Short mmCIF file of C-alpha atoms in Angstrom, two decimals:
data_model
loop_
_atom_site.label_atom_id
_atom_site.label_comp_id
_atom_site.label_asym_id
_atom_site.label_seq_id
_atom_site.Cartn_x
_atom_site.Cartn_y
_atom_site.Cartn_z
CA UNK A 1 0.00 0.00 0.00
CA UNK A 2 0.82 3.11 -0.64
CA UNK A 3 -0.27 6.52 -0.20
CA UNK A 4 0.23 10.49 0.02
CA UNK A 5 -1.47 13.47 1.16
CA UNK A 6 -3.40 17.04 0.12
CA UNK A 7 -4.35 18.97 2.58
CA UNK A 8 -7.62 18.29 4.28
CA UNK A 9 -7.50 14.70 2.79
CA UNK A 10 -5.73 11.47 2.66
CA UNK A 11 -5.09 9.92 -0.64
CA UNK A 12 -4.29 5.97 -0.29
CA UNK A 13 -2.89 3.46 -3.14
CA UNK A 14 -3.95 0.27 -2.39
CA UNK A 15 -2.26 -2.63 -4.47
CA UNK A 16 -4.83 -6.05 -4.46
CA UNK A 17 -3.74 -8.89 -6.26
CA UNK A 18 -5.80 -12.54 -6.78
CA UNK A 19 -4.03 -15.44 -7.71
CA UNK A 20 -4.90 -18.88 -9.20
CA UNK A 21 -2.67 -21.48 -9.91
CA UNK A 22 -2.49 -24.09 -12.15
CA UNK A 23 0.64 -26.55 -11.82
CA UNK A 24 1.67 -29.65 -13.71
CA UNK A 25 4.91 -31.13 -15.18
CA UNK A 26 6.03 -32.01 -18.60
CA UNK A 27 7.83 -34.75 -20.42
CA UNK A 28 9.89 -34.75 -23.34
CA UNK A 29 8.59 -34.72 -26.89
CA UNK A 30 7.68 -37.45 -28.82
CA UNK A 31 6.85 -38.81 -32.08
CA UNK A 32 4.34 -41.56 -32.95
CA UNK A 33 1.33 -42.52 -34.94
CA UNK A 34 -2.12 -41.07 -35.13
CA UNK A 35 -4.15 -44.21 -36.64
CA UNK A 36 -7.35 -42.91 -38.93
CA UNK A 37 -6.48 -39.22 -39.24
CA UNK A 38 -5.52 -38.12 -42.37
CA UNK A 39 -3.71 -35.01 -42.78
CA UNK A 40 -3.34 -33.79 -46.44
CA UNK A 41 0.06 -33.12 -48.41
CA UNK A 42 1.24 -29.87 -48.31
CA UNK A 43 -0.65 -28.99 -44.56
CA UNK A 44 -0.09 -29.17 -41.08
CA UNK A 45 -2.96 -30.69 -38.85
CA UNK A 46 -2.50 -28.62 -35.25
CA UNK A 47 -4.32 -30.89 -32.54
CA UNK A 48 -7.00 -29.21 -30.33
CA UNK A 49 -7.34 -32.35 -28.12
CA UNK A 50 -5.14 -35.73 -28.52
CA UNK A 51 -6.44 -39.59 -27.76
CA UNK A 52 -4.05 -40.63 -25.23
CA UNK A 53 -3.54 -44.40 -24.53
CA UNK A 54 -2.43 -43.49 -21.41
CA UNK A 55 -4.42 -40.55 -20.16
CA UNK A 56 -7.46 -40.56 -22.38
CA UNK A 57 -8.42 -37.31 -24.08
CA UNK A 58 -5.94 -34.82 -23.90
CA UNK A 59 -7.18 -30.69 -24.59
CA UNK A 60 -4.29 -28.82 -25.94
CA UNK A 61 -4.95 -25.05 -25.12
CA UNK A 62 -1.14 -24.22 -26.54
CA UNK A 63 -2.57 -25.49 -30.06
CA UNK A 64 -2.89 -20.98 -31.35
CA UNK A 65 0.17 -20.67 -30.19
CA UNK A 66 1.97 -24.05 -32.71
CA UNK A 67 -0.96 -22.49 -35.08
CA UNK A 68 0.73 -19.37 -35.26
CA UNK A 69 4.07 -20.08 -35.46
CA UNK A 70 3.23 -22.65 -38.62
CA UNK A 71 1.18 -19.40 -40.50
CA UNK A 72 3.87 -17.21 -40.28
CA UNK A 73 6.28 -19.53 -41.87
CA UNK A 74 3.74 -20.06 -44.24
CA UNK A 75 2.68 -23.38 -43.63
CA UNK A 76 -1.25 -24.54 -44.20
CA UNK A 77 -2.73 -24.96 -40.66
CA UNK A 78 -6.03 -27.00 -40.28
CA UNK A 79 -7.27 -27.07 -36.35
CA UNK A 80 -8.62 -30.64 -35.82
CA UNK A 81 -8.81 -33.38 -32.95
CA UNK A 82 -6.68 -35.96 -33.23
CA UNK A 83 -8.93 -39.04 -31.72
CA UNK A 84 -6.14 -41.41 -31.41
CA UNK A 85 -2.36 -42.20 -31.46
CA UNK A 86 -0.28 -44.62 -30.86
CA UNK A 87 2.97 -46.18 -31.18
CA UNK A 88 4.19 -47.46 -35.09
CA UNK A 89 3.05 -51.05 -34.23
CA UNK A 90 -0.22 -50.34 -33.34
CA UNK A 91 -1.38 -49.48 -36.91
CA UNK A 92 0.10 -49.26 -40.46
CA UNK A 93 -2.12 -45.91 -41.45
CA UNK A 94 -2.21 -42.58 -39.96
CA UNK A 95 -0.45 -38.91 -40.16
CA UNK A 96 2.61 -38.55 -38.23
CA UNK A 97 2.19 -37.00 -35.05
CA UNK A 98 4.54 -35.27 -32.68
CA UNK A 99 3.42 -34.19 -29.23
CA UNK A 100 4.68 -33.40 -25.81
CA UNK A 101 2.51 -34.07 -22.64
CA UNK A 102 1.97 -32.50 -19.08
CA UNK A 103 1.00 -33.71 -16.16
CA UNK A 104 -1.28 -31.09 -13.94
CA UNK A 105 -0.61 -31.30 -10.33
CA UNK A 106 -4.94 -32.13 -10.04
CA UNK A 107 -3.63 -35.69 -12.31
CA UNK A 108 -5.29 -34.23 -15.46
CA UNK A 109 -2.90 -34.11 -18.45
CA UNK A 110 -3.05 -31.52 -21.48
CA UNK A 111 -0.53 -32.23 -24.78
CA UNK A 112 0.67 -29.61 -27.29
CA UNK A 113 0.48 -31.90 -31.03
CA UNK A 114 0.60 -31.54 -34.75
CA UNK A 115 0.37 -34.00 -37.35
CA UNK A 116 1.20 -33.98 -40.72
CA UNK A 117 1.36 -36.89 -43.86
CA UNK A 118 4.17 -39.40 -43.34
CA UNK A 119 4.90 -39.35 -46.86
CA UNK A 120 5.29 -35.48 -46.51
CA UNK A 121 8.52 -34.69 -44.83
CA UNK A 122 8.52 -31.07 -45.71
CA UNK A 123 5.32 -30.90 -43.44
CA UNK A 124 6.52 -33.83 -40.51
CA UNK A 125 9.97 -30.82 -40.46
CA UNK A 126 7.51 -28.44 -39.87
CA UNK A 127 5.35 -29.81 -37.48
CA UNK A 128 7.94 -31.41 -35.52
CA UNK A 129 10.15 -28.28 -35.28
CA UNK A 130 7.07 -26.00 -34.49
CA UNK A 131 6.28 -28.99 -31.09
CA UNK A 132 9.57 -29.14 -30.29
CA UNK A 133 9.97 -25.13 -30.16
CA UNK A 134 7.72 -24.27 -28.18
CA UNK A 135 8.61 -27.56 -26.27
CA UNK A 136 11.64 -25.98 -25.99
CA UNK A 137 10.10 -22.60 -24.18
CA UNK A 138 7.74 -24.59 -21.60
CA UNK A 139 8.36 -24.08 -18.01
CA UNK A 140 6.90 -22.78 -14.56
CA UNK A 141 5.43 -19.25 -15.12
CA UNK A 142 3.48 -16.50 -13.19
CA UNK A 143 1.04 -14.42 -15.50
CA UNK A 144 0.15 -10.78 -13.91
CA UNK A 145 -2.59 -9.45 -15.41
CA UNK A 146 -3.75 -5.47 -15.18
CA UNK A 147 -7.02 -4.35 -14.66
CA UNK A 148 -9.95 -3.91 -17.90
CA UNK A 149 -9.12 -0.19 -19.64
CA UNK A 150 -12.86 0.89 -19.08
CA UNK A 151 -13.28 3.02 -15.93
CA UNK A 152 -16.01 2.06 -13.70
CA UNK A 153 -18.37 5.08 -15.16
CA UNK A 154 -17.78 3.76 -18.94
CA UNK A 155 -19.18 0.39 -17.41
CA UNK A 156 -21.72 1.83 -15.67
CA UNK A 157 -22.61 3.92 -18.81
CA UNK A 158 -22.68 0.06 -21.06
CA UNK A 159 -24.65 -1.47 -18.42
CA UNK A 160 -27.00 0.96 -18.07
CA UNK A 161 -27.89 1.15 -21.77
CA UNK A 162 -28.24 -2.58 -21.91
CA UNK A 163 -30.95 -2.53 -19.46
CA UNK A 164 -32.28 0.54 -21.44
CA UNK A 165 -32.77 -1.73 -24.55
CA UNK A 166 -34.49 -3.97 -23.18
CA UNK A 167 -37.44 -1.94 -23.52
CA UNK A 168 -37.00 -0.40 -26.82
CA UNK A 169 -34.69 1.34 -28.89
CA UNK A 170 -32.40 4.04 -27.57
CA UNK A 171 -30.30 6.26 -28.96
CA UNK A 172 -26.59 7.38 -27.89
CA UNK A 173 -25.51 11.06 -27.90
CA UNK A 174 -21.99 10.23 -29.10
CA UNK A 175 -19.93 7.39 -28.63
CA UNK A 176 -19.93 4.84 -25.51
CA UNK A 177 -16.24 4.07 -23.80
CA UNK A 178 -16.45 0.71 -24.84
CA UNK A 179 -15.27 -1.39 -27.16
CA UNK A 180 -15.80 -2.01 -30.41
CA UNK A 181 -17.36 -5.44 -30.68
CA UNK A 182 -19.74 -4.00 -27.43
CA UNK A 183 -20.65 -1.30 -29.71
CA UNK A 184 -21.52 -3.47 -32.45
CA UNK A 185 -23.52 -5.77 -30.19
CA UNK A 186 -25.65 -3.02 -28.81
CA UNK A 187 -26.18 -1.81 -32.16
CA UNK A 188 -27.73 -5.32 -33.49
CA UNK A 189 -29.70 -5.11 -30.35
CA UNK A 190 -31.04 -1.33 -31.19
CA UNK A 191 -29.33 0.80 -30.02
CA UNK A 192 -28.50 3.84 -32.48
CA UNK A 193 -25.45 6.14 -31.89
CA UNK A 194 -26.46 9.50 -33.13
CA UNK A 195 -23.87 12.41 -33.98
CA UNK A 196 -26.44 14.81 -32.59
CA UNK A 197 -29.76 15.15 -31.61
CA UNK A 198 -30.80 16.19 -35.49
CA UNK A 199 -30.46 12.34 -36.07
CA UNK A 200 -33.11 11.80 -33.12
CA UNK A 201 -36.35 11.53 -33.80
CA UNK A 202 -39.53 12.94 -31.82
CA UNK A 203 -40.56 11.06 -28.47
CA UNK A 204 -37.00 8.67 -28.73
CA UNK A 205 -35.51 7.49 -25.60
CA UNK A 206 -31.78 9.49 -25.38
CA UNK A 207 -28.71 8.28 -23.46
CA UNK A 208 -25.80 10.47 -22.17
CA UNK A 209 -22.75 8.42 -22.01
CA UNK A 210 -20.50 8.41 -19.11
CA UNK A 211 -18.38 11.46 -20.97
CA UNK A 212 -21.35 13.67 -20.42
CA UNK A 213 -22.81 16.15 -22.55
CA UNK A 214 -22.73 19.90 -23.35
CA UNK A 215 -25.94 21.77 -21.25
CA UNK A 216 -27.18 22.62 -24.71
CA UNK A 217 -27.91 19.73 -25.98
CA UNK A 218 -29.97 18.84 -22.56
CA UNK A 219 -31.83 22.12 -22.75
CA UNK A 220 -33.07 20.70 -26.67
CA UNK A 221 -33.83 17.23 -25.88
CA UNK A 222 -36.06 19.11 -22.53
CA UNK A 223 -37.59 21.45 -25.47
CA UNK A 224 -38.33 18.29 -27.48
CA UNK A 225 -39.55 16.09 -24.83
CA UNK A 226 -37.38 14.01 -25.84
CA UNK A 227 -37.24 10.79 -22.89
CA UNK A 228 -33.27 10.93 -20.91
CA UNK A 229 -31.02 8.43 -19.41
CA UNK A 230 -27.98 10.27 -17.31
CA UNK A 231 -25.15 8.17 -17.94
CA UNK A 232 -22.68 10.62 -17.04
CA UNK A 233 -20.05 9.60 -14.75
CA UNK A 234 -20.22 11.27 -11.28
CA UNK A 235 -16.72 12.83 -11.30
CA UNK A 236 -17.30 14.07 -14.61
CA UNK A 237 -20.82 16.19 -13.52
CA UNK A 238 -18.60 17.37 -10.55
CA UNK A 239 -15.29 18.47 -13.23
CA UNK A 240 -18.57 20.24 -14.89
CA UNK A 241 -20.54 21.99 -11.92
CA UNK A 242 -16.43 23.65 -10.87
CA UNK A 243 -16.00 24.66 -14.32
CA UNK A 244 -19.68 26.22 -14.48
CA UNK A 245 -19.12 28.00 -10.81
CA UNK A 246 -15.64 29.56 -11.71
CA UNK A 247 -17.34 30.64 -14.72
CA UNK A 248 -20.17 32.36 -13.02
CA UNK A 249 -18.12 34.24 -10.77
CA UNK A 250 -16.25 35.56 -14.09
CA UNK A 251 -13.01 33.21 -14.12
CA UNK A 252 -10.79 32.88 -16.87
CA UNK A 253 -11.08 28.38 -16.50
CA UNK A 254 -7.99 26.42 -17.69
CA UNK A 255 -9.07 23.05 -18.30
CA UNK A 256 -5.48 20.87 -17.99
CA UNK A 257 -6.00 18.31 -19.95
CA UNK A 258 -5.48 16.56 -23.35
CA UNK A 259 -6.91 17.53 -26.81
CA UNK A 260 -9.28 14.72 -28.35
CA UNK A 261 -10.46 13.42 -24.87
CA UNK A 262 -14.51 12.76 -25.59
CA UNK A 263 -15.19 14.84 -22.02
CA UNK A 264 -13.73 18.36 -23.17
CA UNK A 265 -16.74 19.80 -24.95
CA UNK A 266 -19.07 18.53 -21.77
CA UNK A 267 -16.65 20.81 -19.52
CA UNK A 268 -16.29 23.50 -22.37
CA UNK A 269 -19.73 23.84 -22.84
CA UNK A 270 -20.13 25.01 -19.07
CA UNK A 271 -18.09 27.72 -19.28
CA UNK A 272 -18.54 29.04 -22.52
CA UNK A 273 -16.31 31.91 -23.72
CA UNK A 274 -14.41 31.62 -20.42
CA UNK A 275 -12.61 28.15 -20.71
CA UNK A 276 -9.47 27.24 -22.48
CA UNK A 277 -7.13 23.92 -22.50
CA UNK A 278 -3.96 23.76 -21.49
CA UNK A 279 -2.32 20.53 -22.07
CA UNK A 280 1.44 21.04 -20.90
CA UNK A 281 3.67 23.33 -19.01
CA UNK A 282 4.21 25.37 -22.35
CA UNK A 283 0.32 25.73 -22.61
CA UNK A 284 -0.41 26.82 -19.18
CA UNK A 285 2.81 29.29 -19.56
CA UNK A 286 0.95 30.67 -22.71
CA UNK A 287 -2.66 31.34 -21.21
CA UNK A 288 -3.66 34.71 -21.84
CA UNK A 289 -6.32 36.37 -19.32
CA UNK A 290 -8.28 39.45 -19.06
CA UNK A 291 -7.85 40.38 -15.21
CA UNK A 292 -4.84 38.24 -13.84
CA UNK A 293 -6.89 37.70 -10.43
CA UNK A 294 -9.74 36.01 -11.64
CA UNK A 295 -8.20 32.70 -12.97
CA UNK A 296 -9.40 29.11 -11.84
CA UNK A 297 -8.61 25.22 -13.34
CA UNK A 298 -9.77 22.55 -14.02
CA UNK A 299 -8.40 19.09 -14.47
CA UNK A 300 -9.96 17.11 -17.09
CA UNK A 301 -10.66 13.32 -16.49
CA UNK A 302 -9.23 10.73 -17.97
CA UNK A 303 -5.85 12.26 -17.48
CA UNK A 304 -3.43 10.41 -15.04
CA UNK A 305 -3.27 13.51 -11.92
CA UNK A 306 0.68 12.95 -11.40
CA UNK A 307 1.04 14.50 -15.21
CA UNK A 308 -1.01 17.96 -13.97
CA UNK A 309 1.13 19.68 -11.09
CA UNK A 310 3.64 20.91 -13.60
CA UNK A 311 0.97 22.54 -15.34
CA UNK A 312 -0.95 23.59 -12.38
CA UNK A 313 2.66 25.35 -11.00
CA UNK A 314 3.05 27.50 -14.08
CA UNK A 315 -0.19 28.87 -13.95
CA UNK A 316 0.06 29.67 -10.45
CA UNK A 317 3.50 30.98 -10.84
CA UNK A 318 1.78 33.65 -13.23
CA UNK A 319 -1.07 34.01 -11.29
CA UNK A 320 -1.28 33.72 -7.72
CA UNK A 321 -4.53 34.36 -6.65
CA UNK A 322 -5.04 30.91 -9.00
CA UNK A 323 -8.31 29.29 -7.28
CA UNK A 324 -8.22 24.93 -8.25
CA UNK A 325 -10.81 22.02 -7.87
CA UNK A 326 -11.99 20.29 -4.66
CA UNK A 327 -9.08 17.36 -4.99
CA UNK A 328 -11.93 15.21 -3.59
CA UNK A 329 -13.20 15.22 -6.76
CA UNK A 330 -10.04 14.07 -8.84
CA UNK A 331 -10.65 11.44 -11.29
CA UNK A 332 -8.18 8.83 -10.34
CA UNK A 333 -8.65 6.13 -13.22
CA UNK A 334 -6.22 6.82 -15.31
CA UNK A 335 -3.46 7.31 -12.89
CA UNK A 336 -5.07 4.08 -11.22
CA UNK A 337 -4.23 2.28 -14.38
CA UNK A 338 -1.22 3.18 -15.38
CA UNK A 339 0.28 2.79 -12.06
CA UNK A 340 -1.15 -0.44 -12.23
CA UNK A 341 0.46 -1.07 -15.80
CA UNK A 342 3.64 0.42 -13.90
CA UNK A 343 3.40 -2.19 -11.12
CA UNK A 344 2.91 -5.44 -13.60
CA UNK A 345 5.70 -3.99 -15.51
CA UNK A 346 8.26 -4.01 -13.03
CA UNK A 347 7.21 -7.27 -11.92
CA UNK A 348 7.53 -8.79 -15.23
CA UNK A 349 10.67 -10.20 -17.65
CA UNK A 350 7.96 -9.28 -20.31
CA UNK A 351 4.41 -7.66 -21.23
CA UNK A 352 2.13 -8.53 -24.11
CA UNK A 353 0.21 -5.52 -24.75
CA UNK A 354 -3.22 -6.32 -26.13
CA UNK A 355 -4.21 -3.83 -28.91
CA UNK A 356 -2.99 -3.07 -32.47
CA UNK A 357 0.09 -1.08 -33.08
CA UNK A 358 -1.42 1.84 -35.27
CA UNK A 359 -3.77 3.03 -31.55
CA UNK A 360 -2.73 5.39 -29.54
CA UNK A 361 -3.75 3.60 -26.18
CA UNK A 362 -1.65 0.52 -27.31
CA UNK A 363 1.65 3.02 -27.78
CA UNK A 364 0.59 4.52 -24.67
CA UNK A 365 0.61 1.32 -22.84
CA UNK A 366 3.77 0.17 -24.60
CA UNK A 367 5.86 2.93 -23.62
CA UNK A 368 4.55 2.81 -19.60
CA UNK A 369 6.06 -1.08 -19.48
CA UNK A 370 9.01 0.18 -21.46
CA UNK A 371 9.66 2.73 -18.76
CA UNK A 372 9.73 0.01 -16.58
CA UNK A 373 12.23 -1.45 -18.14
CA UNK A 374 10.35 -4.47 -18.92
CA UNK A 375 10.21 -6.02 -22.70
CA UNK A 376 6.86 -5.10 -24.41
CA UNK A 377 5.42 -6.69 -27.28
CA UNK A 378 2.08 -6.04 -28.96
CA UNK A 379 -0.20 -8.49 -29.92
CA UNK A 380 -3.57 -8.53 -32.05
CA UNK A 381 -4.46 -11.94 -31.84
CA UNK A 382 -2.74 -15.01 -29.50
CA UNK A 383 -1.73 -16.50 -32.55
CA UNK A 384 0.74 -13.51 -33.10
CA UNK A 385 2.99 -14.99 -29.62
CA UNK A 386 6.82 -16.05 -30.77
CA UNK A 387 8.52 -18.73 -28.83
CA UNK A 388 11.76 -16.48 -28.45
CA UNK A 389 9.72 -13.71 -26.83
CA UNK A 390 9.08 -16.26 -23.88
CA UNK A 391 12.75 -17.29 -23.47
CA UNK A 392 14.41 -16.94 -20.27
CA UNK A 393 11.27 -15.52 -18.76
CA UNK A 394 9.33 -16.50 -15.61
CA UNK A 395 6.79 -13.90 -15.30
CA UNK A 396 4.74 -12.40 -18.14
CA UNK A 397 2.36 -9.27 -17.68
CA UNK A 398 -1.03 -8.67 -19.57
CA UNK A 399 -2.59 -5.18 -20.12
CA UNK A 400 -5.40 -4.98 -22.16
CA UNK A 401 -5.92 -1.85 -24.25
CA UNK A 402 -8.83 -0.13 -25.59
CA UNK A 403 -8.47 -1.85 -28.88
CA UNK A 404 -7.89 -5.20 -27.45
CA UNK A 405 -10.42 -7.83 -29.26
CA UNK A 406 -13.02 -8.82 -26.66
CA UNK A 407 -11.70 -11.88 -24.90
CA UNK A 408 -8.17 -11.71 -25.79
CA UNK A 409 -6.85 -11.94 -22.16
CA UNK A 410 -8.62 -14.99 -21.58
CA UNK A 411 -7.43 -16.58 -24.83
CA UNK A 412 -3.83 -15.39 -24.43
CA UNK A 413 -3.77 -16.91 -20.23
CA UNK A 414 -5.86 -20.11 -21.92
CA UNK A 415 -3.10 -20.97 -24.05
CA UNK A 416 0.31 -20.10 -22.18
CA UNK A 417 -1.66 -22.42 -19.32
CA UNK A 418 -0.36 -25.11 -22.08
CA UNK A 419 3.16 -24.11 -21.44
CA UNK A 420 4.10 -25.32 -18.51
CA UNK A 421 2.90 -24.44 -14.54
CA UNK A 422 1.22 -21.06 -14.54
CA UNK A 423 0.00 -19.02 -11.57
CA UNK A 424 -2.23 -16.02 -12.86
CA UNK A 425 -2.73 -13.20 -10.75
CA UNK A 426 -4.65 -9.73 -11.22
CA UNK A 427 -2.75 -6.73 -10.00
CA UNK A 428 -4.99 -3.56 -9.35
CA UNK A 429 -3.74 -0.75 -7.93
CA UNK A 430 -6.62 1.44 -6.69
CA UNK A 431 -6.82 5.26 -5.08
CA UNK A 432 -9.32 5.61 -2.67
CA UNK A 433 -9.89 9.31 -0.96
CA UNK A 434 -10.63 9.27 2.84
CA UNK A 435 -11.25 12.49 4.48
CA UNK A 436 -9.23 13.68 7.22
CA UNK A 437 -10.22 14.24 10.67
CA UNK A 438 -9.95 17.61 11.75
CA UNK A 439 -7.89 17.04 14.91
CA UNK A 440 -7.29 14.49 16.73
CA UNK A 441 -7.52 13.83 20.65
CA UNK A 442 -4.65 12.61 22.79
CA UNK A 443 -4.45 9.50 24.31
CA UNK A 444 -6.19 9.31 28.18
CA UNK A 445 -3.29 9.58 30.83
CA UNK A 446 -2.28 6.97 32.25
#
């Protein structure tokens, strides 16, 4: 735990962590026969589950990783069980198969397998050196996995318009913080994500995402009568009632934030002509005000607060009668998760980032493990995992970006489970604000 202080209040880090473990213990590779399948020339047949004469079925939840490595040396992969195998004597027929077993400290057994024609030795090289390499990179593990990327008011936001469709069709001011497969399932289930309120029609059911809106566009959908859901995240409505009060009182309000962030015209639209961004320390130093003593901030969220007081001291340094937020009211997410990206980083001989390389969440993740001094590799798809990448290590970090295909992490923890032993643990560092007591009494004498 960690934790540091404001005054009047008592910021704590809390680091939780949840661990599972699975454990087994692996024997050598092996070739032998698999009697009735039939692999094709030319392809490689990568085993899902195996028939085992000793141990019966056999799942193989390492078979995307062999999968992958065969595709991108541009070898034909077909996914298939292989119901049987045996040694040569047992049967005359069959595809060649090579596999490598493990024994699970609960006496269950899983295999990593591919077959391939025995008249084809271009395709037994390739399945038996594809076995044997990641064979090679099998051993005891721990997998630390970060926390989801979607705050708890972008799930609130989801949740609440999946419950909202269950009635009827509803329409989205905007975009929801979620992903885009969620998206695209709440759209075949009706929900409609308009650009404005122009693309709403008369008596519609409206939902303000998490990011909030701008106070016009509630005053026309109350004009229309057009039915609301307030999805808006709590901190956000509080980041909007400051920036509304400075402006009242006739502050210049510097929002400190980051350009593109889907909150900024919410908080802009409270303080019309009286709000400007400033995303850095040159920003703030270029902020140009009317009357020097009448100048408040903001900070925006969705921007780790450990990237603002640099910001936050040049303005003040200019103006000194600055007035800031109620730090109650921080948004702690994003330094919440990148702490906790931080913490799995420096625990870890390498991260998989989840994401695509061309987002700017996935760099942004990249570059925190980097920092760390940890290896980071990005990955699209479980399939895209090389052997060498897992060399040498013993503990391998997850975090998921915004662009991460739903279910990745799973898939990704499903198959390295078919390396060797894995424990998988979820690391979530968390800020909680606690108000301080005013004063406090002296112990009774005596």
């Amino acid at each position: 735990m960690t934790g540091y202080a404001h005054s009047g209040f008592v910021i704590t880090r809390l680091i939780r962590e949840e661990t599972g473990t699975t454990a087994m213990s692996r024997s050598s590779a092996r070739e032998c026969l698999a009697p009735g399948t039939v692999v094709a020339p030319g392809e490689v047949l990568v085993a899902t589950e195996i028939g085992d004469p000793a141990h019966g079925r056999l799942n193989c939840p390492a078979a995307p990783l062999v999968g992958g490595l065969l595709n991108r040396r541009g070898v034909r992969v077909r996914y298939a069980p292989v119901p049987q195998s045996g040694d040569a004597s047992q049967a005359d027929d069959g595809a060649a198969l090579f596999v490598t077993t493990a024994l699970h400290a609960d006496g269950t057994a899983t295999a990593i397998g591919a077959a391939a024609s025995s008249v084809d030795g271009v395709a037994m090289a390739a399945a038996r050196g594809a076995v044997e390499e990641w064979a090679a990179v099998g051993g005891t593990r721990r997998l630390l996995s970060a926390v989801s990327p979607w705050c708890p008011g972008a799930r609130q936001a989801l949740e609440a318009t999946r419950q909202a469709l269950a009635e009827g069709p509803v329409y989205v001011c905007g975009q929801l913080m979620a992903s885009p497969q969620a998206c695209a399932d709440l759209e075949k289930s009706g929900a409609v994500f308009a650009r404005s309120l122009d693309d709403v029609p008369d008596g519609a059911l409206v939902l303000i995402p998490a990011h909030g809106v701008a106070p016009g566009i509630r005053a026309e959908a109350a004009e229309r009568g057009l039915g609301v859901i307030d999805a808006t995240c709590p901190l956000v409505a509080g980041v909007q009632a400051e920036a509304r009060r400075f402006a009242e009182r006739g502050d210049q309000v510097v929002l400190i934030g980051q350009s593109g962030l889907a909150v900024l015209p919410a908080i802009l639209g409270e303080a019309p002509d009286h709000a400007i961004l400033a995303e850095t320390r040159v920003g703030a130093g270029a902020v140009q005000v009317a009357d020097p003593r009448r100048v408040s901030y903001v900070l925006v969220p969705g921007i780790p607060v450990e990237d603002t007081p640099i910001a936050t001291a040049a303005l003040r340094s200019r103006f000194p009668a600055l007035r800031g937020p109620d730090p109650d009211g921080f948004c702690y997410a994003a330094s919440d998760r990148a702490e906790t990206v931080r913490t799995v980083a420096s625990s870890s001989d390498l991260v998989l980032v989840l994401g695509t390389d061309d987002d700017p969440d996935t760099r942004h993740l990249t570059a925190l493990a980097r920092s760390n001094r940890a290896k980071a590799n990005v990955i699209a798809d479980v399939t895209e995992i090389i052997p060498s990448w897992l060399a040498g290590t013993s503990a391998i970090g997850l975090a998921e970006s915004t662009a991460a295909a739903p279910g990745l992490a799973a898939r990704v923890t499903e198959a390295l489970s078919g390396l060797g032993p894995l424990s998988v643990t979820r690391r979530l560092v968390s800020t909680e604000v606690a108000s301080r007591p005013a004063s406090v009494s002296p112990p009774p004498a005596g």
